[in-house]
Short mmCIF file of C-alpha atoms in Angstrom, two decimals:
data_model
loop_
_atom_site.label_atom_id
_atom_site.label_comp_id
_atom_site.label_asym_id
_atom_site.label_seq_id
_atom_site.Cartn_x
_atom_site.Cartn_y
_atom_site.Cartn_z
CA MET R 22 0.00 0.00 0.00
CA ASP R 23 1.21 3.49 -0.85
CA LYS R 24 0.64 6.28 1.63
CA VAL R 25 1.48 9.99 1.29
CA LEU R 26 0.51 12.51 3.95
CA ARG R 27 -0.76 15.92 2.84
CA ASP R 28 2.51 17.79 3.42
CA GLU R 29 4.64 15.04 1.89
CA LYS R 30 5.49 14.39 -1.72
CA MET R 31 5.35 11.18 -3.69
CA VAL R 32 7.62 9.98 -6.47
CA VAL R 33 5.80 9.71 -9.78
CA ARG R 34 7.44 7.87 -12.64
CA VAL R 35 5.70 7.92 -16.00
CA SER R 36 6.54 7.51 -19.65
CA ILE R 37 5.54 10.63 -21.57
CA ASN R 38 5.76 10.50 -25.36
CA GLY R 39 8.24 7.65 -25.03
CA THR R 40 10.53 9.36 -22.51
CA VAL R 41 10.60 8.28 -18.88
CA VAL R 42 10.00 11.19 -16.51
CA GLU R 43 10.39 11.07 -12.72
CA ASP R 44 9.46 13.79 -10.27
CA THR R 45 8.02 14.26 -6.79
CA VAL R 46 4.59 15.81 -6.33
CA GLU R 47 1.98 16.50 -3.70
CA PRO R 48 -0.88 14.00 -3.95
CA ARG R 49 -3.34 16.78 -4.82
CA LYS R 50 -1.48 17.82 -7.96
CA LEU R 51 -3.61 17.29 -11.07
CA LEU R 52 -2.09 15.44 -14.01
CA SER R 53 -2.76 18.50 -16.22
CA ASP R 54 -0.67 20.70 -13.91
CA PHE R 55 2.03 18.03 -13.63
CA LEU R 56 2.39 17.91 -17.42
CA ARG R 57 2.59 21.68 -17.75
CA GLU R 58 4.54 22.67 -14.63
CA ASN R 59 6.76 19.69 -13.87
CA CYS R 60 7.33 18.46 -17.42
CA GLY R 61 7.14 21.77 -19.31
CA LEU R 62 4.70 20.24 -21.77
CA THR R 63 2.43 23.24 -22.24
CA GLY R 64 0.73 21.81 -25.34
CA THR R 65 -1.85 20.32 -22.98
CA HIS R 66 -4.19 23.23 -22.33
CA VAL R 67 -6.16 23.81 -19.16
CA GLY R 68 -9.60 25.32 -19.64
CA CYS R 69 -12.40 24.65 -17.20
CA GLU R 70 -10.58 22.34 -14.74
CA HIS R 71 -13.72 20.33 -14.07
CA GLY R 72 -14.01 18.02 -17.02
CA VAL R 73 -16.38 19.95 -19.26
CA CYS R 74 -14.29 21.63 -21.98
CA GLY R 75 -11.98 18.78 -23.03
CA ALA R 76 -8.96 21.03 -23.72
CA CYS R 77 -6.72 19.04 -21.34
CA THR R 78 -7.43 15.63 -22.92
CA VAL R 79 -4.36 13.36 -23.16
CA ARG R 80 -3.97 9.62 -23.62
CA VAL R 81 -3.15 7.47 -20.62
CA ASN R 82 -2.39 3.84 -21.50
CA GLY R 83 -4.05 4.40 -24.87
CA LYS R 84 -7.27 5.92 -23.54
CA ALA R 85 -8.27 9.54 -24.08
CA ILE R 86 -8.99 11.03 -20.65
CA ARG R 87 -9.32 14.45 -19.02
CA SER R 88 -5.97 15.21 -17.37
CA CYS R 89 -7.74 17.71 -15.04
CA LEU R 90 -9.81 14.82 -13.63
CA MET R 91 -6.87 12.68 -12.59
CA PHE R 92 -4.13 13.19 -10.03
CA ALA R 93 -0.53 12.89 -11.17
CA VAL R 94 0.04 10.21 -8.50
CA GLN R 95 -2.72 8.15 -10.13
CA ALA R 96 -0.80 8.14 -13.42
CA ASP R 97 2.27 6.61 -11.72
CA GLY R 98 3.62 3.80 -13.90
CA SER R 99 1.49 4.61 -16.92
CA GLU R 100 2.27 5.55 -20.51
CA ILE R 101 1.10 9.01 -21.45
CA VAL R 102 0.90 10.61 -24.87
CA THR R 103 0.35 14.37 -25.15
CA VAL R 104 -0.06 16.50 -28.26
CA GLU R 105 3.74 16.96 -28.32
CA GLY R 106 4.01 13.22 -29.02
CA LEU R 107 2.02 13.27 -32.26
CA ALA R 108 4.54 14.68 -34.75
CA ALA R 109 7.35 12.28 -35.62
CA GLU R 110 10.76 13.23 -36.99
CA GLY R 111 9.69 16.81 -37.62
CA ARG R 112 6.68 15.73 -39.69
CA MET R 113 3.13 16.47 -38.62
CA HIS R 114 0.77 13.64 -37.78
CA PRO R 115 -1.77 13.12 -40.63
CA LEU R 116 -4.44 14.54 -38.32
CA GLN R 117 -2.43 17.69 -37.69
CA GLN R 118 -1.88 18.05 -41.45
CA ALA R 119 -5.62 17.62 -42.09
CA PHE R 120 -6.54 20.13 -39.37
CA SER R 121 -4.30 22.66 -41.10
CA GLU R 122 -5.70 21.93 -44.55
CA CYS R 123 -9.37 21.95 -43.50
CA HIS R 124 -9.13 25.11 -41.36
CA ALA R 125 -10.11 23.02 -38.33
CA LEU R 126 -8.67 25.55 -35.88
CA GLN R 127 -8.57 29.27 -35.32
CA CYS R 128 -7.35 30.21 -31.85
CA GLY R 129 -6.12 26.66 -31.27
CA PHE R 130 -6.93 26.47 -27.56
CA CYS R 131 -9.16 23.38 -27.87
CA THR R 132 -7.09 21.73 -30.62
CA PRO R 133 -4.62 19.62 -28.57
CA GLY R 134 -7.46 17.92 -26.68
CA ILE R 135 -9.44 17.26 -29.84
CA LEU R 136 -6.38 15.78 -31.54
CA MET R 137 -5.80 13.36 -28.65
CA SER R 138 -9.40 12.11 -28.69
CA SER R 139 -9.32 11.83 -32.48
CA VAL R 140 -6.18 9.68 -32.44
CA GLU R 141 -7.97 7.18 -30.20
CA LEU R 142 -10.95 7.16 -32.58
CA LEU R 143 -8.66 6.45 -35.55
CA GLU R 144 -7.13 3.44 -33.81
CA GLN R 145 -10.48 1.68 -33.42
CA ALA R 146 -10.99 -1.57 -35.28
CA HIS R 147 -13.78 -0.18 -37.46
CA VAL R 148 -13.88 3.00 -39.55
CA PRO R 149 -15.87 5.65 -37.66
CA ASP R 150 -18.69 7.38 -39.56
CA ARG R 151 -19.56 11.09 -39.38
CA HIS R 152 -22.06 10.48 -36.58
CA GLU R 153 -19.44 8.76 -34.45
CA ILE R 154 -16.97 11.58 -35.04
CA ILE R 155 -19.59 14.13 -33.94
CA GLU R 156 -20.39 12.08 -30.86
CA MET R 157 -16.71 11.94 -29.91
CA LEU R 158 -16.48 15.72 -30.45
CA SER R 159 -19.36 16.30 -28.04
CA GLY R 160 -16.69 15.96 -25.34
CA HIS R 161 -14.85 19.03 -26.62
CA LEU R 162 -15.82 22.68 -26.68
CA CYS R 163 -14.62 24.80 -29.61
CA ARG R 164 -15.85 28.40 -29.73
CA CYS R 165 -14.19 29.43 -33.01
CA THR R 166 -14.85 26.98 -35.80
CA GLY R 167 -18.45 25.80 -35.52
CA TYR R 168 -16.93 22.27 -35.70
CA LYS R 169 -17.48 21.77 -39.44
CA GLY R 170 -13.81 22.06 -40.30
CA ILE R 171 -12.91 19.72 -37.45
CA VAL R 172 -15.32 17.02 -38.60
CA ASP R 173 -14.09 17.44 -42.18
CA ALA R 174 -10.46 17.08 -41.11
CA ILE R 175 -11.09 13.90 -39.12
CA GLU R 176 -13.21 12.46 -41.94
CA LYS R 177 -10.43 13.19 -44.39
CA VAL R 178 -7.92 11.16 -42.36
CA VAL R 179 -10.45 8.37 -41.81
CA GLY R 180 -11.08 8.30 -45.57
CA ASP R 181 -7.38 8.18 -46.41
CA LYS R 182 -6.88 5.38 -43.90
CA SER R 183 -9.77 3.23 -45.19
CA GLN R 184 -8.59 3.39 -48.82
CA MET E 8 -3.43 22.92 -8.09
CA LYS E 9 -6.89 23.46 -6.74
CA PRO E 10 -8.08 20.71 -4.37
CA ALA E 11 -7.49 21.24 -0.66
CA PRO E 12 -4.64 19.10 0.75
CA PHE E 13 -5.45 15.50 1.70
CA ASP E 14 -3.67 12.38 2.89
CA TYR E 15 -3.50 9.89 0.05
CA TYR E 16 -3.76 6.13 0.55
CA ARG E 17 -3.48 3.68 -2.31
CA PRO E 18 -4.33 0.19 -1.05
CA SER E 19 -3.53 -2.79 -3.24
CA THR E 20 -6.03 -5.26 -1.76
CA LEU E 21 -9.70 -5.21 -0.80
CA GLU E 22 -8.79 -6.08 2.81
CA GLU E 23 -6.46 -3.08 3.11
CA THR E 24 -9.18 -0.86 1.64
CA LEU E 25 -11.84 -2.01 4.07
CA GLN E 26 -9.45 -1.58 7.00
CA LEU E 27 -8.71 2.00 5.95
CA LEU E 28 -12.43 2.76 5.72
CA THR E 29 -13.00 1.30 9.18
CA GLU E 30 -10.08 3.32 10.56
CA PHE E 31 -11.04 6.69 9.05
CA GLU E 32 -14.85 6.40 8.75
CA GLU E 33 -16.36 9.80 7.71
CA GLU E 34 -12.93 11.42 7.34
CA ALA E 35 -12.15 9.28 4.27
CA LYS E 36 -13.57 9.46 0.79
CA ILE E 37 -13.11 6.74 -1.79
CA ILE E 38 -11.84 7.79 -5.19
CA ALA E 39 -12.39 5.49 -8.16
CA GLY E 40 -12.86 7.06 -11.62
CA GLY E 41 -13.19 10.50 -10.08
CA GLN E 42 -15.18 11.95 -12.98
CA SER E 43 -17.80 13.49 -10.66
CA PHE E 44 -15.64 13.59 -7.53
CA ILE E 45 -12.56 15.44 -8.80
CA PRO E 46 -14.66 18.39 -10.10
CA ILE E 47 -16.14 18.58 -6.58
CA LEU E 48 -12.60 18.59 -5.12
CA ASN E 49 -11.30 21.08 -7.73
CA MET E 50 -14.09 23.50 -6.82
CA ARG E 51 -13.51 22.78 -3.12
CA LEU E 52 -17.14 21.87 -2.58
CA SER E 53 -15.71 19.02 -0.53
CA GLU E 54 -12.44 18.92 1.42
CA PRO E 55 -11.98 15.37 2.72
CA GLY E 56 -8.99 14.76 4.97
CA VAL E 57 -8.21 11.34 3.52
CA LEU E 58 -8.52 9.98 -0.01
CA VAL E 59 -8.55 6.22 -0.48
CA ASP E 60 -7.70 5.46 -4.12
CA ILE E 61 -9.15 2.08 -5.11
CA ASN E 62 -7.85 2.06 -8.69
CA GLN E 63 -5.31 -0.68 -7.87
CA LEU E 64 -8.10 -3.14 -7.01
CA SER E 65 -8.20 -4.69 -10.48
CA ASP E 66 -10.08 -7.67 -8.98
CA LEU E 67 -13.12 -5.39 -8.98
CA GLU E 68 -13.07 -4.92 -12.78
CA TYR E 69 -15.10 -7.70 -14.38
CA ILE E 70 -18.32 -8.55 -16.20
CA THR E 71 -19.53 -12.15 -15.87
CA VAL E 72 -22.68 -14.20 -16.19
CA GLU E 73 -23.05 -16.78 -13.40
CA ASP E 74 -25.58 -18.19 -10.92
CA GLY E 75 -28.47 -16.55 -12.75
CA TYR E 76 -26.96 -13.07 -12.55
CA LEU E 77 -25.05 -10.70 -14.76
CA LYS E 78 -22.37 -9.50 -12.33
CA ILE E 79 -20.44 -6.29 -12.78
CA GLY E 80 -17.42 -5.41 -10.65
CA ALA E 81 -17.80 -1.93 -9.16
CA LEU E 82 -14.54 -0.67 -10.65
CA THR E 83 -15.56 -1.61 -14.21
CA ARG E 84 -15.17 1.46 -16.43
CA GLN E 85 -18.33 2.79 -18.05
CA ARG E 86 -16.69 2.56 -21.48
CA THR E 87 -15.84 -1.12 -20.88
CA LEU E 88 -19.47 -1.81 -20.01
CA GLU E 89 -20.63 0.09 -23.10
CA LEU E 90 -18.44 -1.98 -25.43
CA SER E 91 -19.01 -5.34 -23.70
CA SER E 92 -20.53 -7.93 -26.03
CA LEU E 93 -21.75 -9.84 -22.96
CA VAL E 94 -23.78 -6.80 -21.91
CA GLN E 95 -25.06 -6.19 -25.45
CA GLN E 96 -26.21 -9.78 -25.59
CA HIS E 97 -27.74 -10.11 -22.11
CA VAL E 98 -28.81 -6.60 -21.09
CA PRO E 99 -29.16 -4.46 -24.25
CA LEU E 100 -31.01 -1.88 -22.14
CA LEU E 101 -27.71 -1.06 -20.40
CA SER E 102 -25.86 -0.80 -23.71
CA GLU E 103 -28.51 1.64 -24.88
CA ALA E 104 -28.19 3.78 -21.73
CA LEU E 105 -24.39 3.98 -21.53
CA PRO E 106 -23.66 6.34 -24.46
CA PHE E 107 -25.77 9.02 -22.74
CA ILE E 108 -23.32 9.23 -19.83
CA GLY E 109 -21.04 12.25 -20.06
CA HIS E 110 -18.61 11.82 -22.92
CA LEU E 111 -16.45 9.06 -24.33
CA GLN E 112 -13.45 10.69 -22.62
CA THR E 113 -15.09 10.58 -19.17
CA ARG E 114 -16.56 7.08 -19.70
CA ASN E 115 -13.01 5.87 -20.32
CA ARG E 116 -12.31 6.51 -16.66
CA GLY E 117 -15.66 6.77 -14.87
CA THR E 118 -16.75 3.59 -13.06
CA VAL E 119 -20.10 1.83 -12.67
CA GLY E 120 -19.86 1.71 -8.87
CA GLY E 121 -18.90 5.38 -8.68
CA SER E 122 -21.97 6.42 -10.62
CA LEU E 123 -24.18 4.45 -8.21
CA VAL E 124 -22.80 5.77 -4.93
CA HIS E 125 -22.78 9.33 -6.30
CA ALA E 126 -26.58 8.92 -6.60
CA ASP E 127 -27.26 11.79 -8.95
CA PRO E 128 -31.04 11.76 -9.56
CA SER E 129 -30.62 12.29 -13.31
CA ALA E 130 -27.81 9.74 -13.81
CA GLU E 131 -28.24 6.94 -16.33
CA ILE E 132 -26.76 3.89 -14.58
CA PRO E 133 -28.91 4.29 -11.43
CA LEU E 134 -32.00 4.61 -13.64
CA ALA E 135 -31.19 1.62 -15.86
CA LEU E 136 -30.41 -0.54 -12.83
CA SER E 137 -33.65 0.59 -11.16
CA VAL E 138 -35.73 -0.67 -14.06
CA LEU E 139 -33.74 -3.92 -14.00
CA ASN E 140 -34.33 -4.29 -10.25
CA ALA E 141 -30.62 -4.93 -9.71
CA GLU E 142 -28.85 -5.56 -6.41
CA VAL E 143 -25.65 -4.03 -5.08
CA VAL E 144 -23.14 -5.75 -2.83
CA LEU E 145 -21.64 -3.65 -0.02
CA ARG E 146 -18.64 -4.90 1.95
CA SER E 147 -17.01 -3.86 5.19
CA THR E 148 -14.53 -5.58 7.49
CA GLU E 149 -17.50 -6.89 9.46
CA GLU E 150 -20.04 -8.02 6.89
CA ILE E 151 -21.21 -8.36 3.32
CA ARG E 152 -24.70 -7.06 2.68
CA THR E 153 -26.81 -7.06 -0.45
CA VAL E 154 -29.19 -4.15 -1.04
CA GLU E 155 -31.94 -4.02 -3.64
CA ILE E 156 -31.59 -1.02 -5.89
CA GLY E 157 -35.01 0.24 -4.81
CA ASP E 158 -33.64 0.66 -1.27
CA PHE E 159 -30.28 2.07 -2.29
CA PHE E 160 -31.00 5.66 -3.33
CA LEU E 161 -32.15 7.76 -0.38
CA THR E 162 -32.26 11.30 -1.76
CA TYR E 163 -30.21 13.72 -3.87
CA LEU E 164 -26.58 12.52 -3.92
CA THR E 165 -27.20 10.23 -0.95
CA ALA E 166 -27.09 6.45 -1.10
CA ASN E 167 -27.72 3.74 1.49
CA ILE E 168 -24.05 3.03 2.15
CA LEU E 169 -22.12 3.52 5.39
CA PRO E 170 -18.78 5.35 5.56
CA HIS E 171 -16.90 2.12 6.29
CA GLU E 172 -18.54 0.21 3.42
CA LEU E 173 -17.35 -0.27 -0.15
CA LEU E 174 -19.67 -1.06 -3.04
CA THR E 175 -17.97 -4.03 -4.70
CA GLU E 176 -20.46 -5.58 -7.11
CA ILE E 177 -23.65 -4.97 -9.07
CA ARG E 178 -25.87 -7.97 -9.79
CA ILE E 179 -28.65 -8.05 -12.36
CA PRO E 180 -30.87 -11.13 -11.92
CA SER E 181 -31.34 -12.71 -15.38
CA ALA E 182 -34.99 -13.34 -14.46
CA ASN E 183 -35.54 -9.56 -14.27
CA ILE E 184 -34.42 -8.93 -17.85
CA LEU E 185 -37.42 -8.66 -20.18
CA PRO E 186 -37.27 -8.95 -23.99
CA GLY E 187 -38.67 -5.47 -24.77
CA TYR E 188 -36.61 -2.52 -23.57
CA ALA E 189 -35.97 1.16 -24.20
CA PHE E 190 -33.84 3.92 -22.72
CA VAL E 191 -34.68 7.46 -23.83
CA GLU E 192 -33.33 10.75 -22.61
CA PHE E 193 -33.54 14.45 -23.30
CA SER E 194 -30.80 16.96 -22.54
CA ARG E 195 -29.92 20.34 -24.04
CA ARG E 196 -26.71 19.01 -25.58
CA HIS E 197 -25.40 15.48 -25.91
CA GLY E 198 -23.47 14.54 -22.77
CA ASP E 199 -25.17 17.10 -20.54
CA PHE E 200 -27.03 15.96 -17.46
CA ALA E 201 -30.43 14.58 -18.45
CA ILE E 202 -33.38 16.88 -17.92
CA VAL E 203 -35.55 13.77 -17.98
CA ALA E 204 -34.60 10.17 -18.77
CA VAL E 205 -36.85 7.11 -18.90
CA ALA E 206 -36.10 3.39 -18.90
CA SER E 207 -38.67 0.72 -19.61
CA GLN E 208 -38.90 -3.05 -19.93
CA LEU E 209 -41.87 -5.04 -21.24
CA ALA E 210 -42.79 -8.61 -22.14
CA ALA E 211 -45.82 -9.50 -24.26
CA ASP E 212 -47.69 -12.76 -24.90
CA GLN E 213 -48.68 -14.30 -28.26
CA ASP E 214 -51.73 -12.03 -28.58
CA GLY E 215 -49.67 -8.90 -27.96
CA ARG E 216 -50.94 -8.43 -24.43
CA ILE E 217 -48.40 -7.11 -21.92
CA HIS E 218 -47.76 -9.70 -19.25
CA SER E 219 -44.99 -8.04 -17.27
CA GLY E 220 -43.05 -4.82 -17.27
CA ARG E 221 -41.25 -2.06 -15.42
CA LEU E 222 -40.94 1.68 -15.90
CA ALA E 223 -38.48 4.05 -14.23
CA LEU E 224 -38.16 7.80 -14.59
CA GLY E 225 -35.15 9.98 -13.78
CA GLY E 226 -34.89 13.74 -13.34
CA ILE E 227 -38.37 14.17 -11.86
CA ASP E 228 -37.59 13.49 -8.21
CA ALA E 229 -34.72 13.11 -5.74
CA VAL E 230 -34.27 9.44 -6.69
CA PRO E 231 -35.26 7.35 -9.72
CA VAL E 232 -39.05 6.85 -9.67
CA VAL E 233 -40.19 3.28 -10.34
CA ALA E 234 -43.82 3.33 -11.50
CA ASP E 235 -45.18 -0.14 -10.72
CA ASP E 236 -48.79 1.13 -10.43
CA ALA E 237 -48.61 2.49 -13.94
CA ILE E 238 -47.41 -0.84 -15.30
CA ASN E 239 -50.19 -2.69 -13.48
CA ILE E 240 -52.76 -0.80 -15.58
CA LEU E 241 -51.12 -2.16 -18.73
CA ILE E 242 -50.87 -5.80 -17.59
CA GLY E 243 -53.08 -8.19 -19.54
CA ARG E 244 -53.87 -5.63 -22.22
CA GLN E 245 -52.58 -4.31 -25.49
CA PRO E 246 -51.30 -0.78 -24.99
CA THR E 247 -53.48 1.90 -26.60
CA ASP E 248 -52.81 5.63 -26.52
CA GLU E 249 -55.56 6.13 -23.99
CA LEU E 250 -54.32 3.33 -21.74
CA ILE E 251 -50.75 4.63 -21.79
CA ASN E 252 -51.90 8.18 -20.98
CA GLN E 253 -53.91 6.82 -18.08
CA ALA E 254 -50.88 4.83 -16.82
CA LEU E 255 -48.60 7.84 -17.07
CA GLU E 256 -50.96 10.09 -15.11
CA LEU E 257 -50.67 7.55 -12.32
CA ALA E 258 -46.88 7.30 -12.72
CA LEU E 259 -46.45 11.05 -12.35
CA GLU E 260 -49.07 11.56 -9.65
CA ASP E 261 -46.51 11.73 -6.83
CA ALA E 262 -43.56 13.04 -8.83
CA ASP E 263 -42.04 16.16 -7.34
CA PRO E 264 -39.57 17.73 -9.76
CA ASP E 265 -37.75 20.95 -8.91
CA ASP E 266 -37.71 24.16 -10.88
CA ASP E 267 -34.13 24.88 -11.77
CA LEU E 268 -31.90 26.64 -14.24
CA HIS E 269 -32.42 23.92 -16.86
CA ALA E 270 -36.19 23.40 -16.80
CA SER E 271 -39.33 24.33 -14.93
CA ARG E 272 -41.34 21.83 -12.95
CA GLU E 273 -44.14 21.82 -15.56
CA TYR E 274 -41.68 21.34 -18.40
CA ARG E 275 -40.11 18.35 -16.69
CA LEU E 276 -43.51 16.74 -16.09
CA GLN E 277 -44.58 17.26 -19.69
CA LEU E 278 -41.24 15.93 -20.93
CA ALA E 279 -41.63 12.90 -18.65
CA ARG E 280 -45.05 12.14 -20.22
CA VAL E 281 -43.68 12.38 -23.76
CA LEU E 282 -40.52 10.37 -23.11
CA ALA E 283 -42.24 7.70 -21.02
CA LYS E 284 -44.78 7.13 -23.79
CA ARG E 285 -41.99 6.87 -26.31
CA ALA E 286 -40.09 4.43 -24.09
CA LEU E 287 -43.15 2.24 -23.49
CA LEU E 288 -44.02 2.07 -27.19
CA THR E 289 -40.44 1.27 -28.21
CA ALA E 290 -40.17 -1.40 -25.51
CA TYR E 291 -43.51 -2.85 -26.64
CA GLU E 292 -42.45 -3.02 -30.30
CA ARG E 293 -39.26 -4.78 -29.32
CA ALA E 294 -41.18 -7.13 -27.01
CA LEU E 295 -43.39 -8.15 -29.94
CA LYS E 296 -40.36 -8.80 -32.15
CA ARG E 297 -38.53 -10.83 -29.53
CA ARG E 298 -41.43 -12.73 -28.01
#
């Protein structure tokens, strides 16, 4: 059993975008704050801090989750992918490319979270239809685009993948 | 960093967990998926001194069919339940209800047990399990007790569970699962809390007469409302518009919805009538097909 008193810190060891990171944190530190403050990964945005807006979505052990609704100590031992982990060898992920081409972002605040949920959707066994994409997007607030460009971008990548 | 400071315990066995709950009683709060609880902590609506994190208890993540029950471990994630072929096959009502809960991203982490003990009157899992007449298993260091779902929800956000108890399992008796089913819900946007939600189960005989059924309504009172009197009107008959209206008047007779930001009392009652009728008719159609 692990036990950390309120004024103590606990060692957290996680793999983030393939790199092992170790740090000590108070048990009340949210994963979103851990990523930004301890790891310097500010691509994960913090909006509402109570699970509504979806901006802070990252993948923990392959699942898209709200990093503001999880404590860093709870992520101990897990594999995390943030938006910084999408591009490989200086080349954008196909989703990032499609978001650019389809004008799927304006201010970009919500974009990292949407990308992380979309990557999970793309890895499903079956090809998601437009309805499924819209349902997934219901977990993300975007106040700029009206969502059309976002749905188009995801559909474009889905289409390319299924060919 | 927004939550108030707390002592954090992460037990690795059920025994350790139950001992911690016995030791700390009211001072401790259990954290599982945290999808309702962490917002409460972030906004400091609650400042528990001790958090007991049960996420290591992987023994409590399972879905099985045995001894005439579909059994669900309390720590089973909502998304796992939603995608389970066992659930789709045995309790399609649950599979129909699950997508209404929050969003895919919160269902990935939110647990079945957590949704039950949180006891939100508009929540989907409590409503679906009410219409299925499920049982929950509560454990402490001293005893194991089984509570029928009808006795589990006491009032808004308050369930029949003691501070030193842990909800470990949900059991749906196979005998309670009827062939016709429907789960319908209305909210302003997908994923929002339901304004009203309705779950129904029906079985019909060869002549299309209803021979058993259940109806439960959420969002119109402090706990899910199970309308057995309304169903009794329908028993032995084929449902007509008039008969259903009559049944629903009875179902809503004692309902006491609040006026709030989202909807007025009258609006909720009218919505309940419309959705309950829709749920009954859908369940009836499916009962005829699967009889």
